[in-house]
């Protein structure tokens, strides 16, 4: 299964390689691995600290506020995409309090809620767009000053990336109600502060 996944990643143009148990231990000596174990290694893969990333983006964008090119709208959720009466192109986002017109493009950056958001924004449109991105239930445990185990890379069970959708998928399920075969998966990584972060993810969040 891992070798097949590595081949798929390579064919898609990503840098990936299969590691046998001995090669895996060379990269992660603190991990207990059975002789038959292995891993898919993606050297270019990386993780972001969500809070620090958002803070960085906001700080960088604030430079453009004086030029009228940046504004923030809190507690004002997007509710609908508006089309031009002349061209039919999507030209604005209607929120609960405002109508925001685009100049070049409208970017949906709602993370794991992008699928349900797109479904809601297009509810009065004849456009059918299914974005297969959904939240999952999960838990994170942060162990501060935990020196017993040191990881060099972000680790995850192969099941974490084994997202499967049943064949009975329909476009009406885009609101977050499609069947999925998901098992409990574990992740482990070190955060930017040197803390050990353990994650457990299981079923979709409806």
GROMACS .gro file of C-alpha atoms in nm:
model
  206
    1UNK     CA    1   0.000   0.000   0.000
    2UNK     CA    2   0.277   0.245   0.092
    3UNK     CA    3   0.478   0.167  -0.219
    4UNK     CA    4   0.169   0.222  -0.432
    5UNK     CA    5   0.105   0.555  -0.262
    6UNK     CA    6   0.465   0.662  -0.320
    7UNK     CA    7   0.437   0.574  -0.688
    8UNK     CA    8   0.117   0.780  -0.715
    9UNK     CA    9   0.286   1.079  -0.555
   10UNK     CA   10   0.588   1.055  -0.783
   11UNK     CA   11   0.364   1.027  -1.089
   12UNK     CA   12   0.188   1.343  -0.973
   13UNK     CA   13   0.522   1.526  -0.974
   14UNK     CA   14   0.593   1.522  -0.601
   15UNK     CA   15   0.920   1.424  -0.439
   16UNK     CA   16   0.855   1.100  -0.249
   17UNK     CA   17   1.041   0.783  -0.162
   18UNK     CA   18   0.966   0.457   0.015
   19UNK     CA   19   1.166   0.386   0.331
   20UNK     CA   20   1.212   0.036   0.466
   21UNK     CA   21   1.227  -0.006   0.844
   22UNK     CA   22   1.606   0.037   0.864
   23UNK     CA   23   1.603   0.353   0.650
   24UNK     CA   24   1.316   0.490   0.856
   25UNK     CA   25   1.510   0.440   1.179
   26UNK     CA   26   1.801   0.636   1.035
   27UNK     CA   27   1.572   0.935   0.986
   28UNK     CA   28   1.365   0.886   1.303
   29UNK     CA   29   1.571   0.689   1.558
   30UNK     CA   30   1.319   0.754   1.838
   31UNK     CA   31   1.038   0.572   1.657
   32UNK     CA   32   0.970   0.204   1.730
   33UNK     CA   33   0.938   0.021   1.398
   34UNK     CA   34   0.875  -0.347   1.330
   35UNK     CA   35   1.101  -0.522   1.079
   36UNK     CA   36   0.818  -0.535   0.825
   37UNK     CA   37   0.737  -0.167   0.875
   38UNK     CA   38   0.812   0.122   0.645
   39UNK     CA   39   0.717   0.475   0.553
   40UNK     CA   40   0.645   0.709   0.265
   41UNK     CA   41   0.890   0.998   0.297
   42UNK     CA   42   0.807   1.335   0.143
   43UNK     CA   43   1.114   1.557   0.191
   44UNK     CA   44   0.940   1.871   0.062
   45UNK     CA   45   0.632   1.832   0.282
   46UNK     CA   46   0.598   2.086   0.561
   47UNK     CA   47   0.359   2.201   0.829
   48UNK     CA   48   0.248   2.547   0.937
   49UNK     CA   49   0.159   2.686   1.276
   50UNK     CA   50  -0.190   2.816   1.198
   51UNK     CA   51  -0.192   3.102   1.449
   52UNK     CA   52   0.152   3.230   1.355
   53UNK     CA   53   0.071   3.198   0.985
   54UNK     CA   54  -0.249   3.403   1.015
   55UNK     CA   55  -0.068   3.664   1.225
   56UNK     CA   56   0.206   3.689   0.959
   57UNK     CA   57  -0.045   3.726   0.674
   58UNK     CA   58  -0.245   3.992   0.859
   59UNK     CA   59   0.067   4.192   0.941
   60UNK     CA   60   0.186   4.180   0.580
   61UNK     CA   61  -0.155   4.283   0.445
   62UNK     CA   62  -0.197   4.575   0.684
   63UNK     CA   63   0.060   4.763   0.476
   64UNK     CA   64  -0.200   4.791   0.198
   65UNK     CA   65  -0.481   4.922   0.422
   66UNK     CA   66  -0.381   5.287   0.368
   67UNK     CA   67  -0.412   5.234  -0.008
   68UNK     CA   68  -0.764   5.097   0.025
   69UNK     CA   69  -0.648   4.753  -0.087
   70UNK     CA   70  -0.705   4.569   0.240
   71UNK     CA   71  -0.985   4.557   0.495
   72UNK     CA   72  -1.096   4.313   0.764
   73UNK     CA   73  -1.455   4.210   0.831
   74UNK     CA   74  -1.516   4.024   1.157
   75UNK     CA   75  -1.848   3.864   1.255
   76UNK     CA   76  -1.967   3.924   0.898
   77UNK     CA   77  -1.987   3.580   0.733
   78UNK     CA   78  -2.011   3.530   0.358
   79UNK     CA   79  -2.360   3.418   0.257
   80UNK     CA   80  -2.382   3.426  -0.122
   81UNK     CA   81  -2.186   3.472  -0.445
   82UNK     CA   82  -2.339   3.735  -0.674
   83UNK     CA   83  -2.331   3.717  -1.054
   84UNK     CA   84  -2.306   4.002  -1.301
   85UNK     CA   85  -2.631   4.069  -1.484
   86UNK     CA   86  -2.436   4.139  -1.803
   87UNK     CA   87  -2.166   3.873  -1.821
   88UNK     CA   88  -2.294   3.614  -1.577
   89UNK     CA   89  -1.954   3.607  -1.406
   90UNK     CA   90  -1.932   3.601  -1.028
   91UNK     CA   91  -1.852   3.959  -0.935
   92UNK     CA   92  -1.912   3.992  -0.562
   93UNK     CA   93  -1.955   3.823  -0.227
   94UNK     CA   94  -2.260   3.907  -0.023
   95UNK     CA   95  -2.207   3.893   0.352
   96UNK     CA   96  -2.454   3.943   0.633
   97UNK     CA   97  -2.369   4.316   0.640
   98UNK     CA   98  -2.190   4.405   0.316
   99UNK     CA   99  -2.147   4.336  -0.054
  100UNK     CA  100  -1.780   4.302  -0.145
  101UNK     CA  101  -1.694   4.338  -0.514
  102UNK     CA  102  -1.395   4.164  -0.664
  103UNK     CA  103  -1.134   4.319  -0.889
  104UNK     CA  104  -0.954   4.009  -1.016
  105UNK     CA  105  -1.072   3.700  -0.833
  106UNK     CA  106  -1.260   3.563  -0.533
  107UNK     CA  107  -1.056   3.323  -0.322
  108UNK     CA  108  -1.222   3.074  -0.092
  109UNK     CA  109  -0.984   3.005   0.195
  110UNK     CA  110  -1.207   2.847   0.459
  111UNK     CA  111  -0.983   2.549   0.520
  112UNK     CA  112  -1.169   2.227   0.596
  113UNK     CA  113  -1.502   2.413   0.577
  114UNK     CA  114  -1.446   2.519   0.215
  115UNK     CA  115  -1.668   2.240   0.080
  116UNK     CA  116  -1.975   2.331   0.286
  117UNK     CA  117  -1.913   2.704   0.234
  118UNK     CA  118  -1.903   2.667  -0.145
  119UNK     CA  119  -2.224   2.465  -0.132
  120UNK     CA  120  -2.396   2.742   0.065
  121UNK     CA  121  -2.260   3.024  -0.151
  122UNK     CA  122  -2.387   2.858  -0.469
  123UNK     CA  123  -2.725   2.745  -0.335
  124UNK     CA  124  -2.917   2.985  -0.564
  125UNK     CA  125  -2.701   2.914  -0.867
  126UNK     CA  126  -2.721   2.659  -1.145
  127UNK     CA  127  -2.351   2.589  -1.093
  128UNK     CA  128  -2.269   2.253  -0.934
  129UNK     CA  129  -1.929   2.248  -0.768
  130UNK     CA  130  -1.831   1.974  -0.526
  131UNK     CA  131  -1.522   2.052  -0.320
  132UNK     CA  132  -1.419   1.725  -0.148
  133UNK     CA  133  -1.277   1.895   0.161
  134UNK     CA  134  -1.441   1.829   0.497
  135UNK     CA  135  -1.363   1.863   0.868
  136UNK     CA  136  -1.278   1.562   1.081
  137UNK     CA  137  -1.332   1.507   1.447
  138UNK     CA  138  -1.009   1.486   1.638
  139UNK     CA  139  -0.805   1.570   1.942
  140UNK     CA  140  -0.466   1.733   1.992
  141UNK     CA  141  -0.244   1.676   2.293
  142UNK     CA  142   0.046   1.920   2.338
  143UNK     CA  143   0.324   1.800   2.570
  144UNK     CA  144   0.538   2.094   2.675
  145UNK     CA  145   0.906   2.047   2.761
  146UNK     CA  146   0.877   1.679   2.673
  147UNK     CA  147   1.236   1.568   2.616
  148UNK     CA  148   1.180   1.193   2.633
  149UNK     CA  149   1.091   1.175   2.263
  150UNK     CA  150   1.235   1.398   1.992
  151UNK     CA  151   1.103   1.381   1.637
  152UNK     CA  152   1.279   1.519   1.330
  153UNK     CA  153   0.980   1.509   1.096
  154UNK     CA  154   0.603   1.527   1.107
  155UNK     CA  155   0.465   1.171   1.130
  156UNK     CA  156   0.124   1.035   1.044
  157UNK     CA  157  -0.034   0.694   1.003
  158UNK     CA  158  -0.097   0.592   0.646
  159UNK     CA  159  -0.468   0.582   0.728
  160UNK     CA  160  -0.464   0.960   0.783
  161UNK     CA  161  -0.415   1.016   0.411
  162UNK     CA  162  -0.633   0.723   0.306
  163UNK     CA  163  -0.944   0.934   0.246
  164UNK     CA  164  -1.202   0.729   0.058
  165UNK     CA  165  -1.547   0.826  -0.060
  166UNK     CA  166  -1.810   0.564  -0.130
  167UNK     CA  167  -1.926   0.503  -0.483
  168UNK     CA  168  -2.274   0.627  -0.390
  169UNK     CA  169  -2.147   0.984  -0.393
  170UNK     CA  170  -2.397   1.244  -0.513
  171UNK     CA  171  -2.365   1.613  -0.581
  172UNK     CA  172  -2.626   1.688  -0.316
  173UNK     CA  173  -2.389   1.546  -0.056
  174UNK     CA  174  -2.153   1.840  -0.092
  175UNK     CA  175  -2.307   1.994   0.221
  176UNK     CA  176  -2.111   1.741   0.425
  177UNK     CA  177  -2.330   1.432   0.427
  178UNK     CA  178  -2.144   1.191   0.201
  179UNK     CA  179  -2.047   0.844   0.317
  180UNK     CA  180  -1.684   0.783   0.397
  181UNK     CA  181  -1.467   0.492   0.505
  182UNK     CA  182  -1.241   0.645   0.767
  183UNK     CA  183  -1.048   0.479   1.045
  184UNK     CA  184  -0.887   0.634   1.350
  185UNK     CA  185  -0.545   0.771   1.260
  186UNK     CA  186  -0.264   0.915   1.468
  187UNK     CA  187  -0.017   1.195   1.401
  188UNK     CA  188   0.288   1.322   1.586
  189UNK     CA  189   0.514   1.620   1.531
  190UNK     CA  190   0.719   1.885   1.708
  191UNK     CA  191   0.579   2.239   1.703
  192UNK     CA  192   0.776   2.560   1.656
  193UNK     CA  193   0.825   2.588   2.034
  194UNK     CA  194   0.977   2.242   2.062
  195UNK     CA  195   0.668   2.082   2.217
  196UNK     CA  196   0.552   1.735   2.119
  197UNK     CA  197   0.210   1.745   1.950
  198UNK     CA  198   0.006   1.423   1.931
  199UNK     CA  199  -0.309   1.412   1.721
  200UNK     CA  200  -0.593   1.163   1.679
  201UNK     CA  201  -0.845   1.198   1.397
  202UNK     CA  202  -1.141   0.977   1.325
  203UNK     CA  203  -1.484   1.040   1.174
  204UNK     CA  204  -1.603   1.336   0.964
  205UNK     CA  205  -1.758   1.628   1.148
  206UNK     CA  206  -2.114   1.681   1.021
   0.00000   0.00000   0.00000
